mmCIF file of C-alpha atoms in Angstrom:
data_model
loop_
_atom_site.group_PDB
_atom_site.id
_atom_site.type_symbol
_atom_site.label_atom_id
_atom_site.label_comp_id
_atom_site.label_asym_id
_atom_site.label_seq_id
_atom_site.Cartn_x
_atom_site.Cartn_y
_atom_site.Cartn_z
ATOM 1 C CA UNK A 30 19.812 -0.467 2.323
ATOM 2 C CA UNK A 31 18.300 1.481 -0.515
ATOM 3 C CA UNK A 32 14.752 0.410 0.159
ATOM 4 C CA UNK A 33 12.487 -1.888 2.108
ATOM 5 C CA UNK A 34 13.468 -5.509 1.695
ATOM 6 C CA UNK A 35 11.488 -8.622 2.490
ATOM 7 C CA UNK A 36 12.395 -12.259 2.735
ATOM 8 C CA UNK A 37 11.706 -14.779 1.544
ATOM 9 C CA UNK A 38 10.204 -13.510 -1.702
ATOM 10 C CA UNK A 39 8.258 -16.732 -2.115
ATOM 11 C CA UNK A 40 7.140 -19.239 0.476
ATOM 12 C CA UNK A 41 5.219 -22.467 0.015
ATOM 13 C CA UNK A 42 3.817 -24.033 3.148
ATOM 14 C CA UNK A 43 1.729 -27.085 3.840
ATOM 15 C CA UNK A 44 -1.503 -26.427 5.653
ATOM 16 C CA UNK A 45 -0.857 -26.428 9.373
ATOM 17 C CA UNK A 46 2.752 -25.305 9.164
ATOM 18 C CA UNK A 47 4.039 -22.168 10.846
ATOM 19 C CA UNK A 48 5.739 -19.488 8.740
ATOM 20 C CA UNK A 49 7.793 -16.394 9.525
ATOM 21 C CA UNK A 50 8.108 -13.492 7.117
ATOM 22 C CA UNK A 51 10.821 -10.899 7.556
ATOM 23 C CA UNK A 52 10.841 -7.188 6.793
ATOM 24 C CA UNK A 53 13.877 -4.913 6.787
ATOM 25 C CA UNK A 54 12.608 -1.326 6.694
ATOM 26 C CA UNK A 55 14.607 1.662 5.561
ATOM 27 C CA UNK A 56 17.118 2.551 8.276
ATOM 28 C CA UNK A 57 15.813 5.187 10.643
ATOM 29 C CA UNK A 58 12.179 4.811 9.666
ATOM 30 C CA UNK A 59 9.983 5.007 12.720
ATOM 31 C CA UNK A 60 6.755 3.653 11.243
ATOM 32 C CA UNK A 61 6.386 0.117 9.922
ATOM 33 C CA UNK A 62 3.283 -1.460 8.414
ATOM 34 C CA UNK A 63 2.191 -4.913 7.289
ATOM 35 C CA UNK A 64 -0.438 -5.434 4.605
ATOM 36 C CA UNK A 65 -2.045 -8.526 3.112
ATOM 37 C CA UNK A 66 -2.908 -8.541 -0.574
ATOM 38 C CA UNK A 67 -5.121 -11.248 -2.008
ATOM 39 C CA UNK A 68 -5.036 -11.952 -5.719
ATOM 40 C CA UNK A 69 -6.732 -9.163 -7.677
ATOM 41 C CA UNK A 70 -7.383 -7.050 -4.595
ATOM 42 C CA UNK A 71 -5.822 -3.969 -3.099
ATOM 43 C CA UNK A 72 -3.563 -4.337 -0.060
ATOM 44 C CA UNK A 73 -5.356 -4.594 3.287
ATOM 45 C CA UNK A 74 -3.890 -3.184 6.487
ATOM 46 C CA UNK A 75 -2.808 -5.718 9.085
ATOM 47 C CA UNK A 76 -0.768 -3.945 11.752
ATOM 48 C CA UNK A 77 1.299 -0.846 12.544
ATOM 49 C CA UNK A 78 4.461 -0.320 14.601
ATOM 50 C CA UNK A 79 5.922 2.908 15.843
ATOM 51 C CA UNK A 80 9.487 1.963 16.713
ATOM 52 C CA UNK A 81 9.104 -1.223 18.765
ATOM 53 C CA UNK A 82 5.563 -0.486 19.897
ATOM 54 C CA UNK A 83 2.728 -2.206 18.085
ATOM 55 C CA UNK A 84 0.126 0.540 18.169
ATOM 56 C CA UNK A 85 -2.523 -1.085 16.029
ATOM 57 C CA UNK A 86 -3.197 -4.693 15.150
ATOM 58 C CA UNK A 87 -6.830 -4.342 14.245
ATOM 59 C CA UNK A 88 -6.304 -5.784 10.787
ATOM 60 C CA UNK A 89 -4.824 -9.105 11.847
ATOM 61 C CA UNK A 90 -7.397 -11.670 10.661
ATOM 62 C CA UNK A 91 -7.044 -14.119 13.531
ATOM 63 C CA UNK A 92 -4.986 -14.946 16.592
ATOM 64 C CA UNK A 93 -2.853 -17.156 14.377
ATOM 65 C CA UNK A 94 -1.206 -13.978 13.105
ATOM 66 C CA UNK A 95 1.467 -12.353 15.221
ATOM 67 C CA UNK A 96 3.888 -9.539 14.423
ATOM 68 C CA UNK A 97 6.846 -8.156 16.307
ATOM 69 C CA UNK A 98 9.525 -5.529 15.966
ATOM 70 C CA UNK A 99 11.573 -6.020 19.146
ATOM 71 C CA UNK A 100 14.358 -3.509 18.495
ATOM 72 C CA UNK A 101 12.413 -1.025 16.442
ATOM 73 C CA UNK A 102 13.974 -1.991 13.127
ATOM 74 C CA UNK A 103 13.500 -5.459 11.594
ATOM 75 C CA UNK A 104 9.995 -6.871 11.865
ATOM 76 C CA UNK A 105 8.679 -10.404 11.606
ATOM 77 C CA UNK A 106 5.160 -11.480 10.730
ATOM 78 C CA UNK A 107 4.430 -14.964 11.972
ATOM 79 C CA UNK A 108 1.492 -17.082 10.915
ATOM 80 C CA UNK A 109 0.781 -20.193 12.932
ATOM 81 C CA UNK A 110 -1.044 -23.253 11.646
ATOM 82 C CA UNK A 111 -1.377 -21.809 8.151
ATOM 83 C CA UNK A 112 -4.631 -22.252 6.257
ATOM 84 C CA UNK A 113 -5.309 -22.052 2.528
ATOM 85 C CA UNK A 114 -7.062 -18.717 2.960
ATOM 86 C CA UNK A 115 -3.765 -17.281 4.223
ATOM 87 C CA UNK A 116 -2.371 -17.532 0.690
ATOM 88 C CA UNK A 117 -1.607 -13.973 -0.356
ATOM 89 C CA UNK A 118 1.187 -11.474 -0.872
ATOM 90 C CA UNK A 119 2.331 -9.942 2.389
ATOM 91 C CA UNK A 120 3.661 -6.424 1.979
ATOM 92 C CA UNK A 121 5.764 -4.472 4.408
ATOM 93 C CA UNK A 122 6.082 -0.690 4.285
ATOM 94 C CA UNK A 123 7.970 1.918 6.277
ATOM 95 C CA UNK A 124 7.757 5.653 6.736
ATOM 96 C CA UNK A 125 10.216 8.042 8.338
ATOM 97 C CA UNK A 126 7.638 9.802 10.475
ATOM 98 C CA UNK A 127 4.369 9.131 12.194
ATOM 99 C CA UNK A 128 2.122 11.879 10.954
ATOM 100 C CA UNK A 129 1.025 10.279 7.719
ATOM 101 C CA UNK A 130 2.210 13.224 5.686
ATOM 102 C CA UNK A 131 5.246 11.665 4.128
ATOM 103 C CA UNK A 132 5.924 8.940 1.652
ATOM 104 C CA UNK A 133 5.309 5.333 2.600
ATOM 105 C CA UNK A 134 7.866 2.991 1.028
ATOM 106 C CA UNK A 135 6.775 -0.543 0.203
ATOM 107 C CA UNK A 136 8.849 -3.683 -0.076
ATOM 108 C CA UNK A 137 8.413 -6.199 -2.924
ATOM 109 C CA UNK A 138 6.298 -8.501 -0.789
ATOM 110 C CA UNK A 139 6.412 -12.157 0.161
ATOM 111 C CA UNK A 140 4.098 -14.404 -1.825
ATOM 112 C CA UNK A 141 2.792 -17.104 0.502
ATOM 113 C CA UNK A 142 1.120 -20.153 -0.958
ATOM 114 C CA UNK A 143 -0.498 -22.606 1.430
ATOM 115 C CA UNK A 144 -1.168 -26.028 -0.053
ATOM 116 C CA UNK B 1411 -14.117 0.872 4.141
ATOM 117 C CA UNK B 1412 -12.013 2.663 1.555
ATOM 118 C CA UNK B 1413 -12.623 6.386 1.544
ATOM 119 C CA UNK B 1414 -12.112 6.635 -2.206
ATOM 120 C CA UNK B 1415 -13.819 5.260 -5.297
ATOM 121 C CA UNK B 1416 -12.203 4.702 -8.676
ATOM 122 C CA UNK B 1417 -13.241 3.121 -11.982
ATOM 123 C CA UNK B 1418 -12.056 -0.478 -12.146
ATOM 124 C CA UNK B 1419 -10.198 -0.130 -15.438
ATOM 125 C CA UNK B 1420 -9.176 2.310 -18.155
ATOM 126 C CA UNK B 1421 -7.388 2.179 -21.495
ATOM 127 C CA UNK B 1422 -4.974 4.740 -22.865
ATOM 128 C CA UNK B 1423 -3.044 4.963 -26.126
ATOM 129 C CA UNK B 1424 0.712 5.134 -25.845
ATOM 130 C CA UNK B 1425 1.967 8.713 -25.974
ATOM 131 C CA UNK B 1426 -1.379 10.169 -24.965
ATOM 132 C CA UNK B 1427 -2.296 11.603 -21.592
ATOM 133 C CA UNK B 1428 -3.878 9.221 -19.108
ATOM 134 C CA UNK B 1429 -6.419 10.870 -16.815
ATOM 135 C CA UNK B 1430 -7.383 8.748 -13.830
ATOM 136 C CA UNK B 1431 -10.303 10.007 -11.738
ATOM 137 C CA UNK B 1432 -10.943 9.468 -8.052
ATOM 138 C CA UNK B 1433 -13.864 10.409 -5.820
ATOM 139 C CA UNK B 1434 -13.219 11.127 -2.138
ATOM 140 C CA UNK B 1435 -16.378 12.939 -1.085
ATOM 141 C CA UNK B 1436 -15.914 12.186 2.633
ATOM 142 C CA UNK B 1437 -12.397 13.538 2.862
ATOM 143 C CA UNK B 1438 -11.660 15.704 5.899
ATOM 144 C CA UNK B 1439 -10.166 19.153 5.679
ATOM 145 C CA UNK B 1440 -6.678 18.124 6.753
ATOM 146 C CA UNK B 1441 -6.452 14.802 4.924
ATOM 147 C CA UNK B 1442 -4.103 14.492 1.998
ATOM 148 C CA UNK B 1443 -4.841 12.563 -1.176
ATOM 149 C CA UNK B 1444 -2.124 10.113 -2.194
ATOM 150 C CA UNK B 1445 -1.614 8.200 -5.407
ATOM 151 C CA UNK B 1446 0.343 4.979 -5.660
ATOM 152 C CA UNK B 1447 0.722 2.499 -8.469
ATOM 153 C CA UNK B 1448 1.488 -1.195 -8.430
ATOM 154 C CA UNK B 1449 3.126 -2.980 -11.292
ATOM 155 C CA UNK B 1450 2.671 -6.721 -11.395
ATOM 156 C CA UNK B 1451 4.666 -8.595 -8.760
ATOM 157 C CA UNK B 1452 5.971 -5.426 -7.136
ATOM 158 C CA UNK B 1453 5.011 -3.436 -4.073
ATOM 159 C CA UNK B 1454 3.042 -0.204 -4.476
ATOM 160 C CA UNK B 1455 5.121 2.758 -5.609
ATOM 161 C CA UNK B 1456 4.463 6.327 -4.500
ATOM 162 C CA UNK B 1457 3.529 8.761 -7.270
ATOM 163 C CA UNK B 1458 2.297 12.013 -5.811
ATOM 164 C CA UNK B 1459 0.184 13.548 -3.068
ATOM 165 C CA UNK B 1460 -1.652 16.792 -2.419
ATOM 166 C CA UNK B 1461 -3.945 18.635 -0.037
ATOM 167 C CA UNK B 1462 -5.825 21.260 -2.032
ATOM 168 C CA UNK B 1463 -3.425 22.788 -4.520
ATOM 169 C CA UNK B 1464 -2.568 21.111 -7.790
ATOM 170 C CA UNK B 1465 0.761 19.311 -7.676
ATOM 171 C CA UNK B 1466 3.245 18.246 -10.326
ATOM 172 C CA UNK B 1467 6.378 16.154 -10.202
ATOM 173 C CA UNK B 1468 8.498 14.243 -12.668
ATOM 174 C CA UNK B 1469 6.012 11.397 -12.808
ATOM 175 C CA UNK B 1470 2.593 12.994 -12.876
ATOM 176 C CA UNK B 1471 0.267 15.871 -12.113
ATOM 177 C CA UNK B 1472 -2.482 15.872 -9.523
ATOM 178 C CA UNK B 1473 -5.539 18.045 -9.995
ATOM 179 C CA UNK B 1474 -7.776 18.427 -6.943
ATOM 180 C CA UNK B 1475 -11.201 20.062 -7.241
ATOM 181 C CA UNK B 1476 -11.877 23.157 -5.195
ATOM 182 C CA UNK B 1477 -14.315 21.303 -2.933
ATOM 183 C CA UNK B 1478 -11.708 18.498 -2.551
ATOM 184 C CA UNK B 1479 -14.301 15.834 -3.224
ATOM 185 C CA UNK B 1480 -12.492 14.476 -6.240
ATOM 186 C CA UNK B 1481 -9.137 14.481 -7.948
ATOM 187 C CA UNK B 1482 -7.509 13.403 -11.198
ATOM 188 C CA UNK B 1483 -4.090 11.909 -11.695
ATOM 189 C CA UNK B 1484 -2.585 12.839 -15.038
ATOM 190 C CA UNK B 1485 0.216 10.928 -16.718
ATOM 191 C CA UNK B 1486 1.067 13.381 -19.482
ATOM 192 C CA UNK B 1487 2.609 10.967 -21.981
ATOM 193 C CA UNK B 1488 1.717 7.416 -21.091
ATOM 194 C CA UNK B 1489 4.138 4.645 -22.019
ATOM 195 C CA UNK B 1490 3.679 0.889 -22.043
ATOM 196 C CA UNK B 1491 5.561 0.747 -18.750
ATOM 197 C CA UNK B 1492 2.814 2.801 -17.122
ATOM 198 C CA UNK B 1493 0.463 -0.177 -17.356
ATOM 199 C CA UNK B 1494 -0.334 -0.860 -13.703
ATOM 200 C CA UNK B 1495 -2.991 -0.630 -11.010
ATOM 201 C CA UNK B 1496 -3.317 2.927 -9.734
ATOM 202 C CA UNK B 1497 -4.562 3.537 -6.192
ATOM 203 C CA UNK B 1498 -6.053 6.777 -4.927
ATOM 204 C CA UNK B 1499 -5.709 6.801 -1.158
ATOM 205 C CA UNK B 1500 -6.687 8.851 1.846
ATOM 206 C CA UNK B 1501 -4.792 7.910 4.986
ATOM 207 C CA UNK B 1502 -6.590 7.361 8.268
ATOM 208 C CA UNK B 1503 -5.203 8.505 11.586
ATOM 209 C CA UNK B 1504 -5.068 5.818 14.257
ATOM 210 C CA UNK B 1505 -6.460 6.538 17.731
ATOM 211 C CA UNK B 1506 -3.300 5.132 19.247
ATOM 212 C CA UNK B 1507 -1.030 7.316 17.134
ATOM 213 C CA UNK B 1508 0.329 6.998 13.638
ATOM 214 C CA UNK B 1509 -1.765 6.209 10.593
ATOM 215 C CA UNK B 1510 -2.788 3.505 8.201
ATOM 216 C CA UNK B 1511 -3.430 3.457 4.506
ATOM 217 C CA UNK B 1512 -6.725 2.071 3.278
ATOM 218 C CA UNK B 1513 -6.540 0.857 -0.283
ATOM 219 C CA UNK B 1514 -9.539 0.325 -2.505
ATOM 220 C CA UNK B 1515 -9.457 -1.891 -5.573
ATOM 221 C CA UNK B 1516 -7.747 0.800 -7.676
ATOM 222 C CA UNK B 1517 -7.920 1.444 -11.405
ATOM 223 C CA UNK B 1518 -6.215 -0.995 -13.730
ATOM 224 C CA UNK B 1519 -4.683 1.145 -16.483
ATOM 225 C CA UNK B 1520 -3.849 -0.523 -19.774
ATOM 226 C CA UNK B 1521 -1.555 1.478 -22.043
ATOM 227 C CA UNK B 1522 -1.818 0.193 -25.594
ATOM 228 C CA UNK B 1523 0.632 0.624 -28.460
#
């Protein structure tokens, strides 16, 4: 595809439900990132993949958050037993390399609302 | 733990230059400065980046001070569509390999007719 895509664009969940958010990075991009953006705030780093390896998950707020990228392309962010404080926009980004020198391309985000 | 500081908001008249400042006094010698912007309901969009030389592209110019402790993003002729939140970013290398981007709160630029 032409850019990073995410689905769904909007998700409403009842508190306690599990959700799965999908990210399709740009083909061939080695690095993939997930960020959480609360209303009025800048994006906050959640986790980083290099191909299929999850090299950093220091930003995941609790053990209810789980991310995977099993084949080194599509990634899924799963949130179990959602809470109201999980309401945010979840952004995915990809980058062709791993050095941090190049451009990081962001998807449009998934807006999660937990009722 | 953002490594940059920016004013929370700025106004600019349409057609005039918008100069957005950023302080990054703790930047390391090999760390680049990146600028992104985020228009409402969209993901952040890359604008420009630089190490120590001034940079220019079709969107903007980046002026970095000689000591690299601050920089200014210049939109030469701001339009209403440039109204957005602008983030000045220094990426952080991860111990395990790769990098992450630490965003601050950014500067909310309002371009007014």
